[in-house]
PDB file of C-alpha atoms in Angstrom:
ATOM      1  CA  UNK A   1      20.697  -0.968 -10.347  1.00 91.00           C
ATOM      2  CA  UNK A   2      19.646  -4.379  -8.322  1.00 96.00           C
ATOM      3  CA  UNK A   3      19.890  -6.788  -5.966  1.00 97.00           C
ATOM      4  CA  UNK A   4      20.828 -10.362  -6.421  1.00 98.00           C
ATOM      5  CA  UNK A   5      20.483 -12.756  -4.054  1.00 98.00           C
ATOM      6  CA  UNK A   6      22.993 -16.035  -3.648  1.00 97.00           C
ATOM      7  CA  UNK A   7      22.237 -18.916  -1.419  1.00 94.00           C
ATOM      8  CA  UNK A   8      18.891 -18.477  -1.068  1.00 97.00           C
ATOM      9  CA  UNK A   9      18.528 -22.335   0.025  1.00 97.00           C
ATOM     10  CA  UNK A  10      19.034 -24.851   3.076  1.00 97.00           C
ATOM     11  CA  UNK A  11      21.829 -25.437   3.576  1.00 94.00           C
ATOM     12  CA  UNK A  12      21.373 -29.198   2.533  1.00 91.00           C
ATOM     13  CA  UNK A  13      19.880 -32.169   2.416  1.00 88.00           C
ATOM     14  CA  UNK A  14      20.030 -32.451   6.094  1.00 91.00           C
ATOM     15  CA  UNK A  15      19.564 -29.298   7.084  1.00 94.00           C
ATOM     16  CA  UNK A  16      16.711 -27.450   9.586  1.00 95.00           C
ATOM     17  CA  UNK A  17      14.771 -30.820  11.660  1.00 97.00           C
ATOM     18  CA  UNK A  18      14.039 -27.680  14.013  1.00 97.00           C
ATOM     19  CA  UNK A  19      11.146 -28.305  16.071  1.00 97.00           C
ATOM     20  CA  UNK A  20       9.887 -24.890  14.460  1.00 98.00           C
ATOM     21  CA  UNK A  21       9.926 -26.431  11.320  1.00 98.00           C
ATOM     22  CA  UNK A  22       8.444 -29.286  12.281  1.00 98.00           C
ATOM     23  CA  UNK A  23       5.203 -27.290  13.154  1.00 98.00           C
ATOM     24  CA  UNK A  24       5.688 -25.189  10.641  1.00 98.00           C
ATOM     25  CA  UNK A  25       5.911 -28.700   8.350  1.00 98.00           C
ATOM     26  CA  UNK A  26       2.630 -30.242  10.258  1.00 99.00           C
ATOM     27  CA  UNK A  27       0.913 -26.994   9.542  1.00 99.00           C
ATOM     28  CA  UNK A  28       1.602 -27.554   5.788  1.00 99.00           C
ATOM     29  CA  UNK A  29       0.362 -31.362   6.041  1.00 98.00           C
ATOM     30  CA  UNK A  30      -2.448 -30.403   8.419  1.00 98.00           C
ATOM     31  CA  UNK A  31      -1.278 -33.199  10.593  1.00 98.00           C
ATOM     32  CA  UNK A  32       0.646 -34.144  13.366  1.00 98.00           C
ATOM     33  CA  UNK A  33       3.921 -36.505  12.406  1.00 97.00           C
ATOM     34  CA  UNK A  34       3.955 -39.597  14.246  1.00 93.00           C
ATOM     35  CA  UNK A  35       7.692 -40.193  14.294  1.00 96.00           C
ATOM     36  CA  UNK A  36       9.806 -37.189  13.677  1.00 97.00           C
ATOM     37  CA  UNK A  37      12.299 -37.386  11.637  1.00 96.00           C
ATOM     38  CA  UNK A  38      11.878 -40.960  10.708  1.00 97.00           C
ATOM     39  CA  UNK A  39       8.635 -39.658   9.088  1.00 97.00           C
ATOM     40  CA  UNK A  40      10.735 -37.378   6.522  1.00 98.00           C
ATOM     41  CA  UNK A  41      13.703 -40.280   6.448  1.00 96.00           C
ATOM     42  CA  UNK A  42      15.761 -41.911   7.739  1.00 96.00           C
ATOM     43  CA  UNK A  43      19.510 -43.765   7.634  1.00 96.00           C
ATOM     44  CA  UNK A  44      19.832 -47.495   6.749  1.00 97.00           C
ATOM     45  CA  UNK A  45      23.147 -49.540   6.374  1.00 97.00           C
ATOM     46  CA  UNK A  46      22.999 -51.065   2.710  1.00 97.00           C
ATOM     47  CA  UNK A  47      24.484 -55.060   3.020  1.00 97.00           C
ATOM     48  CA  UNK A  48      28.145 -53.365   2.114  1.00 98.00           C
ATOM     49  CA  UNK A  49      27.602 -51.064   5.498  1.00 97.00           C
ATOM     50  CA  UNK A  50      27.081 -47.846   3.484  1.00 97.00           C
ATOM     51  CA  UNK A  51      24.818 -45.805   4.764  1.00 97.00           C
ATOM     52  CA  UNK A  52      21.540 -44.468   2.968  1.00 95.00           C
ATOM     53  CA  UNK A  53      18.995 -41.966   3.162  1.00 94.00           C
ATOM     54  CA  UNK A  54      15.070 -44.408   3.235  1.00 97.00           C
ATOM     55  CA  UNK A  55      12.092 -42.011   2.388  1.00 96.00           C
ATOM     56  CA  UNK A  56       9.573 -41.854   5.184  1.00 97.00           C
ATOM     57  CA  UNK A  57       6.096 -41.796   3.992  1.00 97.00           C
ATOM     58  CA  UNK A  58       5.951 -37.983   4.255  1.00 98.00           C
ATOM     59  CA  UNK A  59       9.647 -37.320   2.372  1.00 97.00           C
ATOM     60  CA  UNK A  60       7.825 -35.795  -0.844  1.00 98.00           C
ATOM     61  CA  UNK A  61       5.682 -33.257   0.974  1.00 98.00           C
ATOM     62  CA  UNK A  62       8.861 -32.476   2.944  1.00 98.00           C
ATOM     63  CA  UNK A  63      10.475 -31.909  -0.436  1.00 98.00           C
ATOM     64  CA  UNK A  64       7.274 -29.629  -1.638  1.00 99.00           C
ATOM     65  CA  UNK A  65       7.279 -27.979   1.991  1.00 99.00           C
ATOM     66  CA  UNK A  66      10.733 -26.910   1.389  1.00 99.00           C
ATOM     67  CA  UNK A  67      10.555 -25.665  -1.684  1.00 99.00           C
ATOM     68  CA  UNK A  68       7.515 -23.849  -0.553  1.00 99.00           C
ATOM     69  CA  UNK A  69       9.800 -22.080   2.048  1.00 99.00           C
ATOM     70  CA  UNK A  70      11.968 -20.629  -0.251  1.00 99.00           C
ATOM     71  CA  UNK A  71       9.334 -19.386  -2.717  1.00 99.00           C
ATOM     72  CA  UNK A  72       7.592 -17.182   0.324  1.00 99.00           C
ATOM     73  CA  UNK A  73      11.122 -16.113   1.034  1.00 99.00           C
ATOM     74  CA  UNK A  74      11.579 -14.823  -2.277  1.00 99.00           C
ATOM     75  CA  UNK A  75       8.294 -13.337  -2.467  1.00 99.00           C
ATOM     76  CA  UNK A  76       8.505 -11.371   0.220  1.00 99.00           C
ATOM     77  CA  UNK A  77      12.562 -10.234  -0.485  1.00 99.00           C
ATOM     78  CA  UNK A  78      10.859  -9.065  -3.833  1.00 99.00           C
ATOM     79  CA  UNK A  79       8.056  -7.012  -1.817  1.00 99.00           C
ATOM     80  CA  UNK A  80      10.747  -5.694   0.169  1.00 98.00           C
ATOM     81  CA  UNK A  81      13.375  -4.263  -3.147  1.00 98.00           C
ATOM     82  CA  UNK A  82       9.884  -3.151  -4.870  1.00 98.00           C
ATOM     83  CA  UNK A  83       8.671  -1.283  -2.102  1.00 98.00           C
ATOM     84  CA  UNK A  84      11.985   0.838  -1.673  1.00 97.00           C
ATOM     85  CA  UNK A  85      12.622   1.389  -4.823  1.00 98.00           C
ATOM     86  CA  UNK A  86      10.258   0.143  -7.815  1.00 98.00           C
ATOM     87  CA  UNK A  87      12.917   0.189 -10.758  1.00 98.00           C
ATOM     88  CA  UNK A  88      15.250  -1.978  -8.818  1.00 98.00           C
ATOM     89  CA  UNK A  89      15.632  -5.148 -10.528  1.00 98.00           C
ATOM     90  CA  UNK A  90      15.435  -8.058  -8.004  1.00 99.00           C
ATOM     91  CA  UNK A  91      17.071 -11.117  -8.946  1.00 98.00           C
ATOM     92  CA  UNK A  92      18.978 -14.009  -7.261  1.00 98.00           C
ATOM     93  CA  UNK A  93      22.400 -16.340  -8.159  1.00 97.00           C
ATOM     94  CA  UNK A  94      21.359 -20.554  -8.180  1.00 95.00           C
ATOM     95  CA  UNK A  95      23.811 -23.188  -9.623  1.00 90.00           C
ATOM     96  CA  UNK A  96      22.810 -25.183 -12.367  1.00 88.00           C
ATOM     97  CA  UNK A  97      22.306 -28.783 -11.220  1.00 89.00           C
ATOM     98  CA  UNK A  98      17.971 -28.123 -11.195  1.00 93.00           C
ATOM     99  CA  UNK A  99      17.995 -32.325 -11.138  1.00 93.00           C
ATOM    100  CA  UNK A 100      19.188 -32.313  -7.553  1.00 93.00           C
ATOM    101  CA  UNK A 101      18.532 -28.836  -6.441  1.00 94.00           C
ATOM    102  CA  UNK A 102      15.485 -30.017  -4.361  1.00 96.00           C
ATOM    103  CA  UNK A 103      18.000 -31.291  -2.000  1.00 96.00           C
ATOM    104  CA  UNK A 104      18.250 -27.746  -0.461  1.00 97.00           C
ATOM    105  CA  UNK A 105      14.437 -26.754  -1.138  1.00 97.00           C
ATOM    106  CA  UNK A 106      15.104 -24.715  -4.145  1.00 97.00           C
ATOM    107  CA  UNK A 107      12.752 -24.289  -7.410  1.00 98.00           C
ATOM    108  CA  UNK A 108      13.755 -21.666  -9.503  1.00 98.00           C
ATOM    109  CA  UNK A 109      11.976 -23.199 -12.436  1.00 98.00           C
ATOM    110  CA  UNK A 110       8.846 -21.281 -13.808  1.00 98.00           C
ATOM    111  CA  UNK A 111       5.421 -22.299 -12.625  1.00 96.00           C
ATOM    112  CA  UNK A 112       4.493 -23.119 -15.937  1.00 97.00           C
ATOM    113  CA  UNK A 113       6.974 -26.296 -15.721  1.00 98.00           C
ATOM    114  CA  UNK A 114       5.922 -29.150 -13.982  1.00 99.00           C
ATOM    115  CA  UNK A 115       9.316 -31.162 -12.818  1.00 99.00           C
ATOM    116  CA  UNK A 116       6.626 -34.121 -11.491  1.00 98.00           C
ATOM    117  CA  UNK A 117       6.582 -35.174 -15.456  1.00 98.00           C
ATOM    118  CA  UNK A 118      10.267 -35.605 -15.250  1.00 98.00           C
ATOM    119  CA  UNK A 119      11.273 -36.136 -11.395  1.00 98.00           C
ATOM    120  CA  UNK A 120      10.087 -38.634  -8.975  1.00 97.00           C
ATOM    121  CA  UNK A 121      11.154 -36.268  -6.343  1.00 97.00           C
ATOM    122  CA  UNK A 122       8.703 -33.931  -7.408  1.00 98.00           C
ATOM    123  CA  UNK A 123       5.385 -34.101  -6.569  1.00 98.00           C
ATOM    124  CA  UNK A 124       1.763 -32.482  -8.920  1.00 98.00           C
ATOM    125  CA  UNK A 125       1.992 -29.377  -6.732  1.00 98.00           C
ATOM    126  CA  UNK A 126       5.937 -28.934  -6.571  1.00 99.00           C
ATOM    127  CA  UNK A 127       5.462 -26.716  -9.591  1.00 98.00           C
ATOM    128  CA  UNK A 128       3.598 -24.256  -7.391  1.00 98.00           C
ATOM    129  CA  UNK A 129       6.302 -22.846  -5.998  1.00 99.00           C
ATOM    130  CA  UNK A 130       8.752 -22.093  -8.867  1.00 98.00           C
ATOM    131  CA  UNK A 131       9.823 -18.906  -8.498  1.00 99.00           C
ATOM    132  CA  UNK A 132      11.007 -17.785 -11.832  1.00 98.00           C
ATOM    133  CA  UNK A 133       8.402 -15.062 -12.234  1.00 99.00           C
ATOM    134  CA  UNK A 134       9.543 -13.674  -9.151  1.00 99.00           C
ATOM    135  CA  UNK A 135      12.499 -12.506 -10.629  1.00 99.00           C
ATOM    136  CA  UNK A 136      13.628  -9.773 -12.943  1.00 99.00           C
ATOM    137  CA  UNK A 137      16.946 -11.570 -13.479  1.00 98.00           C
ATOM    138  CA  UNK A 138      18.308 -14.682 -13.253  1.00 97.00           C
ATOM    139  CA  UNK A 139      22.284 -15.607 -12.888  1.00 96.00           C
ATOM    140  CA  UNK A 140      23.471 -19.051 -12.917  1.00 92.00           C
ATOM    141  CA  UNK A 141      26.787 -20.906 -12.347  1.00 89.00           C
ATOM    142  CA  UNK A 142      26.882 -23.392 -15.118  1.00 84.00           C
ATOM    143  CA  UNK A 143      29.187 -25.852 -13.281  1.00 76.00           C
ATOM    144  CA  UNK A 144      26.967 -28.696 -13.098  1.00 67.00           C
ATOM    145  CA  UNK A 145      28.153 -32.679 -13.745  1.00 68.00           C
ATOM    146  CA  UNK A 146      26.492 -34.402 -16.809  1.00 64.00           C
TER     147      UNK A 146
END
């Protein structure tokens, strides 16, 4: 028996410029933002008049906040399964595309691999919260673009 978990994430890039998480954000930084949400990013017209997402000087740690969100999530849904029931295997469902996964605040990587060596949207202490050894299983929808 388990429990698997599927869409543990934001629900995008976009997603959750609460107030709430904006302290809960500033908490993380240990500082107060000057210009919310223009600190995280914000949207620019390229010379064709597409519009673009510009990193604010704070964008990575907003990445590594994120990410850190979902990993204290998982933790405690793991406490939770192990609690009622010990041989429960806890697990969760991601898709595949790890490369842009940090879009919705997900790192199901193990801690042991450091995406900063191969991701400039991944900063030294993104690898912190990879959950992988959370888990007792792993599924994954193996639909991702190459």
């Amino acid at each position: 028996d388990g429990i698997i978990l599927d869409r543990v994430r934001f629900d995008g890039f976009t997603a959750d410029f609460s107030e709430l998480s904006r302290a809960k954000f500033e908490e993380y930084l240990g500082q107060r933002l000057d210009q919310f949400p223009d600190d995280i990013y914000r949207w620019k017209k390229d010379e064709n008049g597409k519009f673009y997402p510009e990193q604010g000087k704070h964008f990575l740690k907003w990445l590594e906040w994120r990410a850190s969100v979902i990993y204290s999530f998982m933790a405690k849904a793991k406490n939770v399964v192990k609690e009622a029931n010990p041989s429960i295997s806890f697990g969760t469902y991601t898709g595949a595309w790890y490369p842009s996964y940090f879009e919705v605040g997900v790192n199901f990587a193990s801690k042991n691999y450091d995406p900063s060596a191969d991701f400039e949207w991944a900063t030294a202490d993104y690898k912190n919260y990879g959950y992988a050894e959370l888990l007792d299983i792993f599924t994954v929808g193996n639909y991702y673009t190459t």
